[in-house]
Amino acid sequence: MDLMLEYDFETVVSGHMALFGTPEDVQTHREYTRDLRTSATEALREVDLREAAAAAGVPDDNRQARLKVWMDAVVARAAELMPASWDKRLGGTDICLADNLSVVAWSAFMD
């Protein structure tokens, strides 16, 4: 998005829902993505896998379930850390926030 904003343009065609975007839309998306990353990264630091798995009653030998329960807890915590203003600034955050945070949290975890 930083690279996109180096160009002089009025319209961006992203292919998302057949809507055209503006430089301001790209800036908003960049800010949203940064907030997602910041919240997810902090949640990854805060949420302990062993504690999350124990709280959910997942046995130690079920690694996939432990990871799932942990990431669900990470996403829930990251959602709490997200600025509330996004609900008013960006459509769809009410239904897409958890999915967006999950993708970003897994990306940050892998990094």
Coordinates of C-alpha atoms in Angstrom, one line a residue:
M1 CA 0.0 0.0 0.0
D2 CA 2.9 2.3 0.6
L3 CA 4.1 1.6 -2.9
M4 CA 0.7 2.2 -4.3
L5 CA 0.5 5.6 -2.6
E6 CA 3.7 6.7 -4.3
Y7 CA 1.7 6.7 -7.6
D8 CA -0.4 9.7 -8.7
F9 CA -3.8 8.1 -9.1
E10 CA -7.4 8.9 -8.6
T11 CA -9.0 5.5 -8.8
V12 CA -7.8 2.0 -7.9
V13 CA -9.6 -1.1 -9.2
S14 CA -9.1 -3.8 -6.7
G15 CA -11.7 -6.3 -7.8
H16 CA -13.3 -6.3 -4.4
M17 CA -17.1 -6.1 -4.6
A18 CA -16.9 -4.2 -7.9
L19 CA -16.1 -1.0 -6.0
F20 CA -13.6 1.5 -7.1
G21 CA -11.2 2.9 -4.5
T22 CA -9.4 6.2 -4.0
P23 CA -6.1 7.1 -2.5
E24 CA -7.9 7.8 0.7
D25 CA -9.3 4.2 0.7
V26 CA -5.8 2.8 0.3
Q27 CA -4.6 4.9 3.2
T28 CA -7.6 3.7 5.3
H29 CA -6.8 0.1 4.4
R30 CA -3.1 0.6 5.3
E31 CA -4.1 2.0 8.7
Y32 CA -6.6 -0.9 9.3
T33 CA -4.0 -3.5 8.3
R34 CA -1.4 -1.9 10.7
D35 CA -4.0 -1.9 13.5
L36 CA -4.7 -5.6 12.8
R37 CA -1.0 -6.4 12.9
T38 CA -0.4 -4.4 16.1
S39 CA -3.4 -6.0 17.9
A40 CA -2.6 -9.5 16.7
T41 CA 1.1 -9.2 17.6
E42 CA 0.3 -8.0 21.1
A43 CA -2.3 -10.8 21.5
L44 CA 0.3 -13.4 20.5
R45 CA 2.6 -12.1 23.2
E46 CA -0.2 -12.1 25.8
V47 CA -2.0 -15.4 25.2
D48 CA -0.2 -18.5 26.4
L49 CA -0.9 -21.7 24.5
R50 CA -0.7 -24.0 27.5
E51 CA -3.1 -21.8 29.5
A52 CA -5.6 -21.6 26.7
A53 CA -5.5 -25.3 26.1
A54 CA -5.9 -26.1 29.8
A55 CA -8.8 -23.7 30.1
A56 CA -10.5 -25.4 27.3
G57 CA -9.7 -28.9 28.6
V58 CA -7.7 -29.9 25.6
P59 CA -5.3 -32.8 26.4
D60 CA -1.6 -32.3 25.8
D61 CA -1.5 -35.0 23.1
N62 CA -4.0 -33.2 20.8
R63 CA -1.7 -30.7 19.2
Q64 CA -4.1 -29.6 16.5
A65 CA -6.9 -28.8 19.0
R66 CA -4.4 -27.0 21.3
L67 CA -3.3 -24.8 18.4
K68 CA -7.0 -24.1 17.4
V69 CA -8.0 -23.2 20.9
W70 CA -5.0 -21.1 21.3
M71 CA -5.5 -19.2 18.1
D72 CA -9.1 -18.6 18.9
A73 CA -8.0 -17.1 22.2
V74 CA -5.4 -15.0 20.4
V75 CA -8.0 -13.7 17.9
A76 CA -10.5 -12.9 20.8
R77 CA -7.8 -11.0 22.6
A78 CA -6.7 -9.2 19.5
A79 CA -10.3 -8.1 18.8
E80 CA -10.4 -6.6 22.3
L81 CA -7.2 -4.7 21.4
M82 CA -8.5 -3.3 18.1
P83 CA -9.6 0.4 18.2
A84 CA -13.4 0.5 18.4
S85 CA -13.4 3.3 15.8
W86 CA -13.1 0.8 13.0
D87 CA -16.8 -0.2 13.5
K88 CA -17.7 3.2 12.3
R89 CA -15.0 3.8 9.8
L90 CA -15.0 0.6 7.8
G91 CA -17.9 -1.5 6.7
G92 CA -17.9 -5.2 7.4
T93 CA -15.6 -5.1 10.5
D94 CA -18.5 -6.4 12.5
I95 CA -18.6 -9.7 10.6
C96 CA -15.0 -9.9 9.2
L97 CA -12.8 -8.7 12.0
A98 CA -12.2 -12.2 13.5
D99 CA -11.4 -13.7 10.1
N100 CA -9.0 -10.8 9.3
L101 CA -7.4 -11.1 12.7
S102 CA -6.9 -14.8 12.3
V103 CA -5.1 -14.4 9.0
V104 CA -2.9 -11.6 10.3
A105 CA -2.2 -13.5 13.6
W106 CA -1.1 -16.6 11.8
S107 CA 1.1 -14.5 9.5
A108 CA 2.7 -12.7 12.5
F109 CA 3.1 -16.0 14.3
M110 CA 4.9 -17.6 11.2
D111 CA 7.1 -14.5 10.8

